[in-house]
mmCIF file with all atom_site columns, C-alpha atoms in Angstrom:
data_model
loop_
_atom_site.group_PDB
_atom_site.id
_atom_site.type_symbol
_atom_site.label_atom_id
_atom_site.label_alt_id
_atom_site.label_comp_id
_atom_site.label_asym_id
_atom_site.label_entity_id
_atom_site.label_seq_id
_atom_site.pdbx_PDB_ins_code
_atom_site.Cartn_x
_atom_site.Cartn_y
_atom_site.Cartn_z
_atom_site.occupancy
_atom_site.B_iso_or_equiv
_atom_site.pdbx_formal_charge
_atom_site.auth_seq_id
_atom_site.auth_comp_id
_atom_site.auth_asym_id
_atom_site.auth_atom_id
_atom_site.pdbx_PDB_model_num
ATOM 1   C CA . MET A 1 1   ? -32.198 -25.330 2.541   1.00 58.00 ? 1   MET A CA 1
ATOM 2   C CA . THR A 1 2   ? -28.933 -24.976 4.411   1.00 59.00 ? 2   THR A CA 1
ATOM 3   C CA . SER A 1 3   ? -25.423 -23.934 3.488   1.00 63.00 ? 3   SER A CA 1
ATOM 4   C CA . ASN A 1 4   ? -24.541 -27.656 3.217   1.00 82.00 ? 4   ASN A CA 1
ATOM 5   C CA . SER A 1 5   ? -27.377 -28.413 0.793   1.00 92.00 ? 5   SER A CA 1
ATOM 6   C CA . ILE A 1 6   ? -26.713 -29.774 -2.681  1.00 96.00 ? 6   ILE A CA 1
ATOM 7   C CA . ALA A 1 7   ? -28.757 -29.020 -5.796  1.00 96.00 ? 7   ALA A CA 1
ATOM 8   C CA . ARG A 1 8   ? -29.146 -31.701 -8.441  1.00 97.00 ? 8   ARG A CA 1
ATOM 9   C CA . LEU A 1 9   ? -29.338 -29.960 -11.803 1.00 98.00 ? 9   LEU A CA 1
ATOM 10  C CA . LYS A 1 10  ? -30.485 -31.420 -15.108 1.00 98.00 ? 10  LYS A CA 1
ATOM 11  C CA . ILE A 1 11  ? -28.893 -29.501 -18.000 1.00 98.00 ? 11  ILE A CA 1
ATOM 12  C CA . THR A 1 12  ? -30.358 -29.955 -21.467 1.00 98.00 ? 12  THR A CA 1
ATOM 13  C CA . LEU A 1 13  ? -28.891 -28.365 -24.592 1.00 98.00 ? 13  LEU A CA 1
ATOM 14  C CA . ASP A 1 14  ? -31.932 -26.936 -26.361 1.00 98.00 ? 14  ASP A CA 1
ATOM 15  C CA . ASP A 1 15  ? -32.841 -27.445 -30.026 1.00 97.00 ? 15  ASP A CA 1
ATOM 16  C CA . VAL A 1 16  ? -30.328 -30.199 -30.872 1.00 96.00 ? 16  VAL A CA 1
ATOM 17  C CA . LYS A 1 17  ? -30.697 -33.832 -31.883 1.00 95.00 ? 17  LYS A CA 1
ATOM 18  C CA . PRO A 1 18  ? -29.520 -36.267 -30.745 1.00 96.00 ? 18  PRO A CA 1
ATOM 19  C CA . ALA A 1 19  ? -30.143 -35.090 -27.170 1.00 96.00 ? 19  ALA A CA 1
ATOM 20  C CA . VAL A 1 20  ? -27.286 -33.631 -25.117 1.00 97.00 ? 20  VAL A CA 1
ATOM 21  C CA . LEU A 1 21  ? -28.021 -33.857 -21.402 1.00 98.00 ? 21  LEU A CA 1
ATOM 22  C CA . ARG A 1 22  ? -26.045 -33.688 -18.166 1.00 98.00 ? 22  ARG A CA 1
ATOM 23  C CA . ARG A 1 23  ? -26.868 -34.085 -14.486 1.00 98.00 ? 23  ARG A CA 1
ATOM 24  C CA . VAL A 1 24  ? -24.616 -32.474 -11.926 1.00 98.00 ? 24  VAL A CA 1
ATOM 25  C CA . GLU A 1 25  ? -24.745 -31.973 -8.199  1.00 97.00 ? 25  GLU A CA 1
ATOM 26  C CA . VAL A 1 26  ? -23.447 -28.625 -6.973  1.00 97.00 ? 26  VAL A CA 1
ATOM 27  C CA . PRO A 1 27  ? -23.354 -26.850 -3.624  1.00 96.00 ? 27  PRO A CA 1
ATOM 28  C CA . LEU A 1 28  ? -26.430 -24.680 -3.276  1.00 95.00 ? 28  LEU A CA 1
ATOM 29  C CA . THR A 1 29  ? -24.074 -21.850 -2.316  1.00 95.00 ? 29  THR A CA 1
ATOM 30  C CA . ILE A 1 30  ? -22.060 -22.036 -5.565  1.00 96.00 ? 30  ILE A CA 1
ATOM 31  C CA . ARG A 1 31  ? -21.437 -18.668 -7.214  1.00 97.00 ? 31  ARG A CA 1
ATOM 32  C CA . LEU A 1 32  ? -22.882 -18.324 -10.702 1.00 97.00 ? 32  LEU A CA 1
ATOM 33  C CA . ASP A 1 33  ? -19.463 -17.725 -12.295 1.00 97.00 ? 33  ASP A CA 1
ATOM 34  C CA . ARG A 1 34  ? -18.384 -21.082 -10.899 1.00 97.00 ? 34  ARG A CA 1
ATOM 35  C CA . LEU A 1 35  ? -21.636 -22.719 -12.000 1.00 98.00 ? 35  LEU A CA 1
ATOM 36  C CA . HIS A 1 36  ? -20.739 -21.514 -15.503 1.00 98.00 ? 36  HIS A CA 1
ATOM 37  C CA . LEU A 1 37  ? -17.376 -23.325 -15.227 1.00 98.00 ? 37  LEU A CA 1
ATOM 38  C CA . VAL A 1 38  ? -19.119 -26.499 -14.024 1.00 98.00 ? 38  VAL A CA 1
ATOM 39  C CA . LEU A 1 39  ? -21.461 -26.355 -17.018 1.00 98.00 ? 39  LEU A CA 1
ATOM 40  C CA . GLN A 1 40  ? -18.508 -25.858 -19.368 1.00 98.00 ? 40  GLN A CA 1
ATOM 41  C CA . ALA A 1 41  ? -16.671 -28.886 -17.933 1.00 98.00 ? 41  ALA A CA 1
ATOM 42  C CA . ALA A 1 42  ? -19.740 -31.124 -17.798 1.00 97.00 ? 42  ALA A CA 1
ATOM 43  C CA . MET A 1 43  ? -20.899 -30.278 -21.316 1.00 97.00 ? 43  MET A CA 1
ATOM 44  C CA . GLY A 1 44  ? -17.471 -30.276 -22.944 1.00 95.00 ? 44  GLY A CA 1
ATOM 45  C CA . TRP A 1 45  ? -17.426 -26.648 -24.101 1.00 96.00 ? 45  TRP A CA 1
ATOM 46  C CA . THR A 1 46  ? -14.079 -24.809 -24.255 1.00 95.00 ? 46  THR A CA 1
ATOM 47  C CA . ASN A 1 47  ? -15.017 -21.678 -22.244 1.00 95.00 ? 47  ASN A CA 1
ATOM 48  C CA . SER A 1 48  ? -13.963 -19.421 -25.108 1.00 94.00 ? 48  SER A CA 1
ATOM 49  C CA . HIS A 1 49  ? -17.135 -17.313 -25.381 1.00 94.00 ? 49  HIS A CA 1
ATOM 50  C CA . LEU A 1 50  ? -19.327 -15.109 -23.209 1.00 93.00 ? 50  LEU A CA 1
ATOM 51  C CA . TYR A 1 51  ? -22.281 -16.495 -21.291 1.00 96.00 ? 51  TYR A CA 1
ATOM 52  C CA . LYS A 1 52  ? -25.401 -15.450 -19.437 1.00 96.00 ? 52  LYS A CA 1
ATOM 53  C CA . ILE A 1 53  ? -27.469 -17.255 -16.807 1.00 97.00 ? 53  ILE A CA 1
ATOM 54  C CA . ARG A 1 54  ? -31.110 -16.137 -16.582 1.00 96.00 ? 54  ARG A CA 1
ATOM 55  C CA . ALA A 1 55  ? -33.868 -16.675 -14.052 1.00 95.00 ? 55  ALA A CA 1
ATOM 56  C CA . ARG A 1 56  ? -37.168 -15.147 -15.089 1.00 91.00 ? 56  ARG A CA 1
ATOM 57  C CA . ASP A 1 57  ? -36.253 -11.627 -16.314 1.00 88.00 ? 57  ASP A CA 1
ATOM 58  C CA . VAL A 1 58  ? -32.892 -11.314 -14.531 1.00 90.00 ? 58  VAL A CA 1
ATOM 59  C CA . GLY A 1 59  ? -29.534 -12.179 -16.127 1.00 91.00 ? 59  GLY A CA 1
ATOM 60  C CA . TRP A 1 60  ? -26.038 -12.740 -14.718 1.00 92.00 ? 60  TRP A CA 1
ATOM 61  C CA . GLY A 1 61  ? -22.736 -13.015 -16.554 1.00 93.00 ? 61  GLY A CA 1
ATOM 62  C CA . VAL A 1 62  ? -19.620 -10.952 -17.146 1.00 90.00 ? 62  VAL A CA 1
ATOM 63  C CA . PRO A 1 63  ? -20.590 -7.289  -16.789 1.00 84.00 ? 63  PRO A CA 1
ATOM 64  C CA . ASP A 1 64  ? -19.229 -4.794  -19.287 1.00 77.00 ? 64  ASP A CA 1
ATOM 65  C CA . PRO A 1 65  ? -18.449 -1.432  -17.649 1.00 74.00 ? 65  PRO A CA 1
ATOM 66  C CA . ASP A 1 66  ? -18.989 0.285   -21.020 1.00 72.00 ? 66  ASP A CA 1
ATOM 67  C CA . TRP A 1 67  ? -22.474 -1.190  -21.392 1.00 68.00 ? 67  TRP A CA 1
ATOM 68  C CA . GLY A 1 68  ? -24.794 -0.167  -18.587 1.00 65.00 ? 68  GLY A CA 1
ATOM 69  C CA . GLU A 1 69  ? -27.620 -2.524  -19.579 1.00 73.00 ? 69  GLU A CA 1
ATOM 70  C CA . GLY A 1 70  ? -25.491 -5.660  -19.365 1.00 77.00 ? 70  GLY A CA 1
ATOM 71  C CA . PRO A 1 71  ? -25.918 -8.648  -17.046 1.00 89.00 ? 71  PRO A CA 1
ATOM 72  C CA . LEU A 1 72  ? -25.434 -8.545  -13.297 1.00 89.00 ? 72  LEU A CA 1
ATOM 73  C CA . ASP A 1 73  ? -22.072 -9.802  -12.026 1.00 90.00 ? 73  ASP A CA 1
ATOM 74  C CA . ALA A 1 74  ? -22.151 -13.615 -11.800 1.00 94.00 ? 74  ALA A CA 1
ATOM 75  C CA . ARG A 1 75  ? -19.215 -13.484 -9.347  1.00 93.00 ? 75  ARG A CA 1
ATOM 76  C CA . LYS A 1 76  ? -21.431 -11.753 -6.784  1.00 95.00 ? 76  LYS A CA 1
ATOM 77  C CA . THR A 1 77  ? -24.460 -14.062 -6.860  1.00 95.00 ? 77  THR A CA 1
ATOM 78  C CA . ARG A 1 78  ? -24.998 -17.572 -5.511  1.00 96.00 ? 78  ARG A CA 1
ATOM 79  C CA . LEU A 1 79  ? -27.391 -20.185 -6.861  1.00 96.00 ? 79  LEU A CA 1
ATOM 80  C CA . LEU A 1 80  ? -29.197 -20.182 -3.516  1.00 95.00 ? 80  LEU A CA 1
ATOM 81  C CA . ASP A 1 81  ? -29.833 -16.432 -3.794  1.00 94.00 ? 81  ASP A CA 1
ATOM 82  C CA . VAL A 1 82  ? -31.225 -16.796 -7.329  1.00 95.00 ? 82  VAL A CA 1
ATOM 83  C CA . LEU A 1 83  ? -33.630 -19.560 -6.317  1.00 94.00 ? 83  LEU A CA 1
ATOM 84  C CA . GLU A 1 84  ? -34.801 -17.718 -3.206  1.00 93.00 ? 84  GLU A CA 1
ATOM 85  C CA . ASP A 1 85  ? -35.054 -14.264 -4.794  1.00 92.00 ? 85  ASP A CA 1
ATOM 86  C CA . THR A 1 86  ? -36.781 -15.259 -8.037  1.00 92.00 ? 86  THR A CA 1
ATOM 87  C CA . GLY A 1 87  ? -38.653 -18.382 -6.956  1.00 93.00 ? 87  GLY A CA 1
ATOM 88  C CA . ALA A 1 88  ? -37.470 -20.025 -10.194 1.00 94.00 ? 88  ALA A CA 1
ATOM 89  C CA . LYS A 1 89  ? -36.858 -23.775 -10.398 1.00 95.00 ? 89  LYS A CA 1
ATOM 90  C CA . THR A 1 90  ? -35.662 -23.565 -14.000 1.00 97.00 ? 90  THR A CA 1
ATOM 91  C CA . LEU A 1 91  ? -32.833 -21.364 -15.295 1.00 97.00 ? 91  LEU A CA 1
ATOM 92  C CA . LYS A 1 92  ? -31.575 -20.638 -18.785 1.00 98.00 ? 92  LYS A CA 1
ATOM 93  C CA . TYR A 1 93  ? -27.885 -20.696 -19.663 1.00 97.00 ? 93  TYR A CA 1
ATOM 94  C CA . LEU A 1 94  ? -26.782 -19.042 -22.906 1.00 97.00 ? 94  LEU A CA 1
ATOM 95  C CA . TYR A 1 95  ? -23.261 -19.785 -24.098 1.00 97.00 ? 95  TYR A CA 1
ATOM 96  C CA . ASP A 1 96  ? -21.647 -18.096 -27.110 1.00 95.00 ? 96  ASP A CA 1
ATOM 97  C CA . PHE A 1 97  ? -23.866 -15.186 -28.098 1.00 93.00 ? 97  PHE A CA 1
ATOM 98  C CA . GLY A 1 98  ? -22.939 -15.701 -31.766 1.00 93.00 ? 98  GLY A CA 1
ATOM 99  C CA . ASP A 1 99  ? -23.828 -19.401 -32.020 1.00 95.00 ? 99  ASP A CA 1
ATOM 100 C CA . GLY A 1 100 ? -26.545 -19.047 -29.371 1.00 96.00 ? 100 GLY A CA 1
ATOM 101 C CA . TRP A 1 101 ? -26.262 -22.300 -27.460 1.00 97.00 ? 101 TRP A CA 1
ATOM 102 C CA . GLU A 1 102 ? -29.209 -22.184 -25.065 1.00 98.00 ? 102 GLU A CA 1
ATOM 103 C CA . HIS A 1 103 ? -29.408 -24.668 -22.198 1.00 98.00 ? 103 HIS A CA 1
ATOM 104 C CA . THR A 1 104 ? -32.266 -25.363 -19.819 1.00 98.00 ? 104 THR A CA 1
ATOM 105 C CA . ILE A 1 105 ? -31.164 -25.953 -16.225 1.00 98.00 ? 105 ILE A CA 1
ATOM 106 C CA . LYS A 1 106 ? -33.814 -27.624 -14.104 1.00 98.00 ? 106 LYS A CA 1
ATOM 107 C CA . VAL A 1 107 ? -33.400 -27.950 -10.339 1.00 97.00 ? 107 VAL A CA 1
ATOM 108 C CA . GLU A 1 108 ? -34.482 -31.566 -9.870  1.00 97.00 ? 108 GLU A CA 1
ATOM 109 C CA . ARG A 1 109 ? -34.024 -31.676 -6.122  1.00 96.00 ? 109 ARG A CA 1
ATOM 110 C CA . ILE A 1 110 ? -32.269 -30.136 -3.166  1.00 95.00 ? 110 ILE A CA 1
ATOM 111 C CA . THR A 1 111 ? -30.797 -32.473 -0.602  1.00 94.00 ? 111 THR A CA 1
ATOM 112 C CA . ASP A 1 112 ? -28.074 -32.721 2.020   1.00 93.00 ? 112 ASP A CA 1
ATOM 113 C CA . SER A 1 113 ? -24.514 -33.331 0.861   1.00 91.00 ? 113 SER A CA 1
ATOM 114 C CA . MET A 1 114 ? -23.113 -36.825 1.266   1.00 90.00 ? 114 MET A CA 1
ATOM 115 C CA . PRO A 1 115 ? -20.226 -37.085 3.728   1.00 90.00 ? 115 PRO A CA 1
ATOM 116 C CA . GLY A 1 116 ? -16.919 -37.778 2.015   1.00 88.00 ? 116 GLY A CA 1
ATOM 117 C CA . LEU A 1 117 ? -17.974 -36.462 -1.410  1.00 90.00 ? 117 LEU A CA 1
ATOM 118 C CA . THR A 1 118 ? -16.503 -33.314 -2.913  1.00 92.00 ? 118 THR A CA 1
ATOM 119 C CA . TYR A 1 119 ? -18.817 -31.175 -5.008  1.00 95.00 ? 119 TYR A CA 1
ATOM 120 C CA . PRO A 1 120 ? -19.509 -30.324 -7.819  1.00 97.00 ? 120 PRO A CA 1
ATOM 121 C CA . LEU A 1 121 ? -20.028 -33.808 -9.197  1.00 97.00 ? 121 LEU A CA 1
ATOM 122 C CA . LEU A 1 122 ? -21.085 -35.066 -12.643 1.00 98.00 ? 122 LEU A CA 1
ATOM 123 C CA . ILE A 1 123 ? -23.540 -37.924 -12.173 1.00 97.00 ? 123 ILE A CA 1
ATOM 124 C CA . ASP A 1 124 ? -25.023 -38.513 -15.634 1.00 96.00 ? 124 ASP A CA 1
ATOM 125 C CA . ALA A 1 125 ? -24.226 -37.626 -19.255 1.00 97.00 ? 125 ALA A CA 1
ATOM 126 C CA . THR A 1 126 ? -25.954 -38.335 -22.552 1.00 97.00 ? 126 THR A CA 1
ATOM 127 C CA . GLY A 1 127 ? -24.833 -37.222 -26.005 1.00 96.00 ? 127 GLY A CA 1
ATOM 128 C CA . ARG A 1 128 ? -21.711 -35.484 -27.202 1.00 96.00 ? 128 ARG A CA 1
ATOM 129 C CA . CYS A 1 129 ? -21.462 -31.711 -27.091 1.00 95.00 ? 129 CYS A CA 1
ATOM 130 C CA . PRO A 1 130 ? -21.378 -30.053 -30.539 1.00 96.00 ? 130 PRO A CA 1
ATOM 131 C CA . PRO A 1 131 ? -18.054 -28.649 -31.771 1.00 95.00 ? 131 PRO A CA 1
ATOM 132 C CA . GLU A 1 132 ? -17.392 -25.011 -30.909 1.00 94.00 ? 132 GLU A CA 1
ATOM 133 C CA . ASP A 1 133 ? -18.137 -22.435 -33.627 1.00 94.00 ? 133 ASP A CA 1
ATOM 134 C CA . VAL A 1 134 ? -20.204 -24.845 -35.728 1.00 96.00 ? 134 VAL A CA 1
ATOM 135 C CA . GLY A 1 135 ? -22.964 -22.249 -36.095 1.00 95.00 ? 135 GLY A CA 1
ATOM 136 C CA . GLY A 1 136 ? -25.440 -22.999 -33.314 1.00 96.00 ? 136 GLY A CA 1
ATOM 137 C CA . PRO A 1 137 ? -28.202 -25.620 -33.480 1.00 97.00 ? 137 PRO A CA 1
ATOM 138 C CA . TRP A 1 138 ? -28.909 -24.969 -37.173 1.00 96.00 ? 138 TRP A CA 1
ATOM 139 C CA . GLY A 1 139 ? -25.206 -25.176 -38.108 1.00 96.00 ? 139 GLY A CA 1
ATOM 140 C CA . TYR A 1 140 ? -24.819 -28.313 -35.988 1.00 96.00 ? 140 TYR A CA 1
ATOM 141 C CA . ALA A 1 141 ? -27.673 -30.038 -37.829 1.00 96.00 ? 141 ALA A CA 1
ATOM 142 C CA . GLU A 1 142 ? -26.005 -29.137 -41.155 1.00 96.00 ? 142 GLU A CA 1
ATOM 143 C CA . PHE A 1 143 ? -22.637 -30.383 -39.834 1.00 96.00 ? 143 PHE A CA 1
ATOM 144 C CA . LEU A 1 144 ? -24.103 -33.753 -38.779 1.00 96.00 ? 144 LEU A CA 1
ATOM 145 C CA . GLU A 1 145 ? -25.826 -34.135 -42.138 1.00 95.00 ? 145 GLU A CA 1
ATOM 146 C CA . ALA A 1 146 ? -22.601 -33.369 -44.015 1.00 95.00 ? 146 ALA A CA 1
ATOM 147 C CA . ILE A 1 147 ? -20.324 -35.723 -42.063 1.00 95.00 ? 147 ILE A CA 1
ATOM 148 C CA . ALA A 1 148 ? -22.856 -38.581 -42.253 1.00 94.00 ? 148 ALA A CA 1
ATOM 149 C CA . ASP A 1 149 ? -23.171 -38.462 -46.044 1.00 94.00 ? 149 ASP A CA 1
ATOM 150 C CA . PRO A 1 150 ? -20.004 -38.955 -48.129 1.00 93.00 ? 150 PRO A CA 1
ATOM 151 C CA . LYS A 1 151 ? -21.947 -37.589 -51.147 1.00 94.00 ? 151 LYS A CA 1
ATOM 152 C CA . HIS A 1 152 ? -22.846 -34.332 -49.362 1.00 93.00 ? 152 HIS A CA 1
ATOM 153 C CA . GLU A 1 153 ? -21.236 -31.322 -51.054 1.00 94.00 ? 153 GLU A CA 1
ATOM 154 C CA . ASN A 1 154 ? -19.607 -30.233 -47.747 1.00 93.00 ? 154 ASN A CA 1
ATOM 155 C CA . HIS A 1 155 ? -18.643 -33.705 -46.492 1.00 92.00 ? 155 HIS A CA 1
ATOM 156 C CA . THR A 1 156 ? -14.890 -33.471 -47.047 1.00 92.00 ? 156 THR A CA 1
ATOM 157 C CA . GLU A 1 157 ? -14.697 -29.912 -45.787 1.00 93.00 ? 157 GLU A CA 1
ATOM 158 C CA . MET A 1 158 ? -16.641 -30.706 -42.579 1.00 93.00 ? 158 MET A CA 1
ATOM 159 C CA . VAL A 1 159 ? -14.674 -33.892 -41.866 1.00 91.00 ? 159 VAL A CA 1
ATOM 160 C CA . GLN A 1 160 ? -11.420 -31.944 -42.237 1.00 93.00 ? 160 GLN A CA 1
ATOM 161 C CA . TRP A 1 161 ? -12.791 -29.071 -40.141 1.00 92.00 ? 161 TRP A CA 1
ATOM 162 C CA . ALA A 1 162 ? -13.761 -31.478 -37.336 1.00 90.00 ? 162 ALA A CA 1
ATOM 163 C CA . GLY A 1 163 ? -10.206 -32.837 -37.342 1.00 88.00 ? 163 GLY A CA 1
ATOM 164 C CA . ALA A 1 164 ? -11.255 -36.217 -35.950 1.00 86.00 ? 164 ALA A CA 1
ATOM 165 C CA . PRO A 1 165 ? -14.164 -38.618 -36.324 1.00 89.00 ? 165 PRO A CA 1
ATOM 166 C CA . PHE A 1 166 ? -17.278 -37.192 -34.663 1.00 93.00 ? 166 PHE A CA 1
ATOM 167 C CA . ASN A 1 167 ? -20.051 -39.374 -33.267 1.00 94.00 ? 167 ASN A CA 1
ATOM 168 C CA . PRO A 1 168 ? -22.813 -37.311 -31.597 1.00 95.00 ? 168 PRO A CA 1
ATOM 169 C CA . ASN A 1 169 ? -23.967 -40.322 -29.550 1.00 94.00 ? 169 ASN A CA 1
ATOM 170 C CA . THR A 1 170 ? -20.580 -41.179 -28.053 1.00 92.00 ? 170 THR A CA 1
ATOM 171 C CA . ILE A 1 171 ? -19.410 -39.398 -24.925 1.00 93.00 ? 171 ILE A CA 1
ATOM 172 C CA . ASP A 1 172 ? -16.356 -39.949 -22.764 1.00 93.00 ? 172 ASP A CA 1
ATOM 173 C CA . PHE A 1 173 ? -18.071 -39.741 -19.372 1.00 96.00 ? 173 PHE A CA 1
ATOM 174 C CA . ASP A 1 174 ? -14.789 -40.136 -17.469 1.00 96.00 ? 174 ASP A CA 1
ATOM 175 C CA . GLU A 1 175 ? -13.215 -37.183 -19.280 1.00 96.00 ? 175 GLU A CA 1
ATOM 176 C CA . HIS A 1 176 ? -16.101 -34.885 -18.340 1.00 96.00 ? 176 HIS A CA 1
ATOM 177 C CA . ALA A 1 177 ? -16.321 -36.259 -14.792 1.00 96.00 ? 177 ALA A CA 1
ATOM 178 C CA . LYS A 1 178 ? -12.588 -35.619 -14.291 1.00 97.00 ? 178 LYS A CA 1
ATOM 179 C CA . ALA A 1 179 ? -12.939 -32.049 -15.568 1.00 97.00 ? 179 ALA A CA 1
ATOM 180 C CA . VAL A 1 180 ? -15.730 -31.381 -13.052 1.00 97.00 ? 180 VAL A CA 1
ATOM 181 C CA . GLU A 1 181 ? -13.767 -33.166 -10.320 1.00 96.00 ? 181 GLU A CA 1
ATOM 182 C CA . ALA A 1 182 ? -10.740 -30.944 -11.005 1.00 96.00 ? 182 ALA A CA 1
ATOM 183 C CA . LEU A 1 183 ? -12.910 -27.891 -10.290 1.00 96.00 ? 183 LEU A CA 1
ATOM 184 C CA . ALA A 1 184 ? -14.171 -29.474 -7.057  1.00 95.00 ? 184 ALA A CA 1
ATOM 185 C CA . ARG A 1 185 ? -10.601 -30.170 -5.923  1.00 94.00 ? 185 ARG A CA 1
ATOM 186 C CA . ALA A 1 186 ? -9.415  -26.664 -6.791  1.00 94.00 ? 186 ALA A CA 1
ATOM 187 C CA . TRP A 1 187 ? -12.306 -25.026 -4.951  1.00 93.00 ? 187 TRP A CA 1
ATOM 188 C CA . SER A 1 188 ? -12.072 -27.229 -1.855  1.00 85.00 ? 188 SER A CA 1
ATOM 189 C CA . ARG A 1 189 ? -8.403  -26.614 -1.148  1.00 68.00 ? 189 ARG A CA 1
ATOM 190 C CA . LYS A 1 190 ? -7.796  -25.413 2.331   1.00 60.00 ? 190 LYS A CA 1
ATOM 191 C CA . PRO A 1 191 ? -5.921  -22.115 2.655   1.00 56.00 ? 191 PRO A CA 1
ATOM 192 C CA . ALA A 1 192 ? -2.217  -22.452 3.246   1.00 54.00 ? 192 ALA A CA 1
ATOM 193 C CA . THR A 1 193 ? -1.183  -22.197 6.863   1.00 54.00 ? 193 THR A CA 1
ATOM 194 C CA . LYS A 1 194 ? 1.759   -20.097 7.877   1.00 57.00 ? 194 LYS A CA 1
ATOM 195 C CA . ARG A 1 195 ? 4.798   -22.055 8.922   1.00 56.00 ? 195 ARG A CA 1
ATOM 196 C CA . LYS A 1 196 ? 6.502   -21.150 12.087  1.00 58.00 ? 196 LYS A CA 1
ATOM 197 C CA . THR A 1 197 ? 10.026  -20.029 11.399  1.00 56.00 ? 197 THR A CA 1
ATOM 198 C CA . ALA A 1 198 ? 12.850  -21.046 13.637  1.00 56.00 ? 198 ALA A CA 1
ATOM 199 C CA . THR A 1 199 ? 14.457  -18.160 15.454  1.00 50.00 ? 199 THR A CA 1
#
């Protein structure tokens, strides 16, 4: 593993049907706070809740100075360090502590970066991400049941709540790929150089 290595990650949203899966390639040296942003963009979440990334018994996220037992600071840890220090090849990503969206992140392979490509990169996507605040996997199953059945007692309410037609099997790959690409562009910008002023 070198500083130019790329990790291919398979991200699966646990406990939901139909399956929601993403594959991304990220620099092995990516900080965990940035990995969180990549996961948000690739999945289609809105980044409006807290998160935690776990490897074995260690967790990283947004530390709370008032809570001493909280997660380690994700801004200070790189994916490479987590893999080397814990020996883990699978991580867990928890988004929205209330709804409890748990994701399994599997490191499928580590390889050299391809010249000319900017990372992170979304390479595969299956299934639409559930709506935010739907109530976790159990609430999502209820939501899908209600919107699929016009005779369901909550059908009208759920359709109105969703605000637009919702098909769990349909995903706009380009939209998610562009969101991940925007992060790659923002993070790869070269620092501004000072202009020489005429005297």
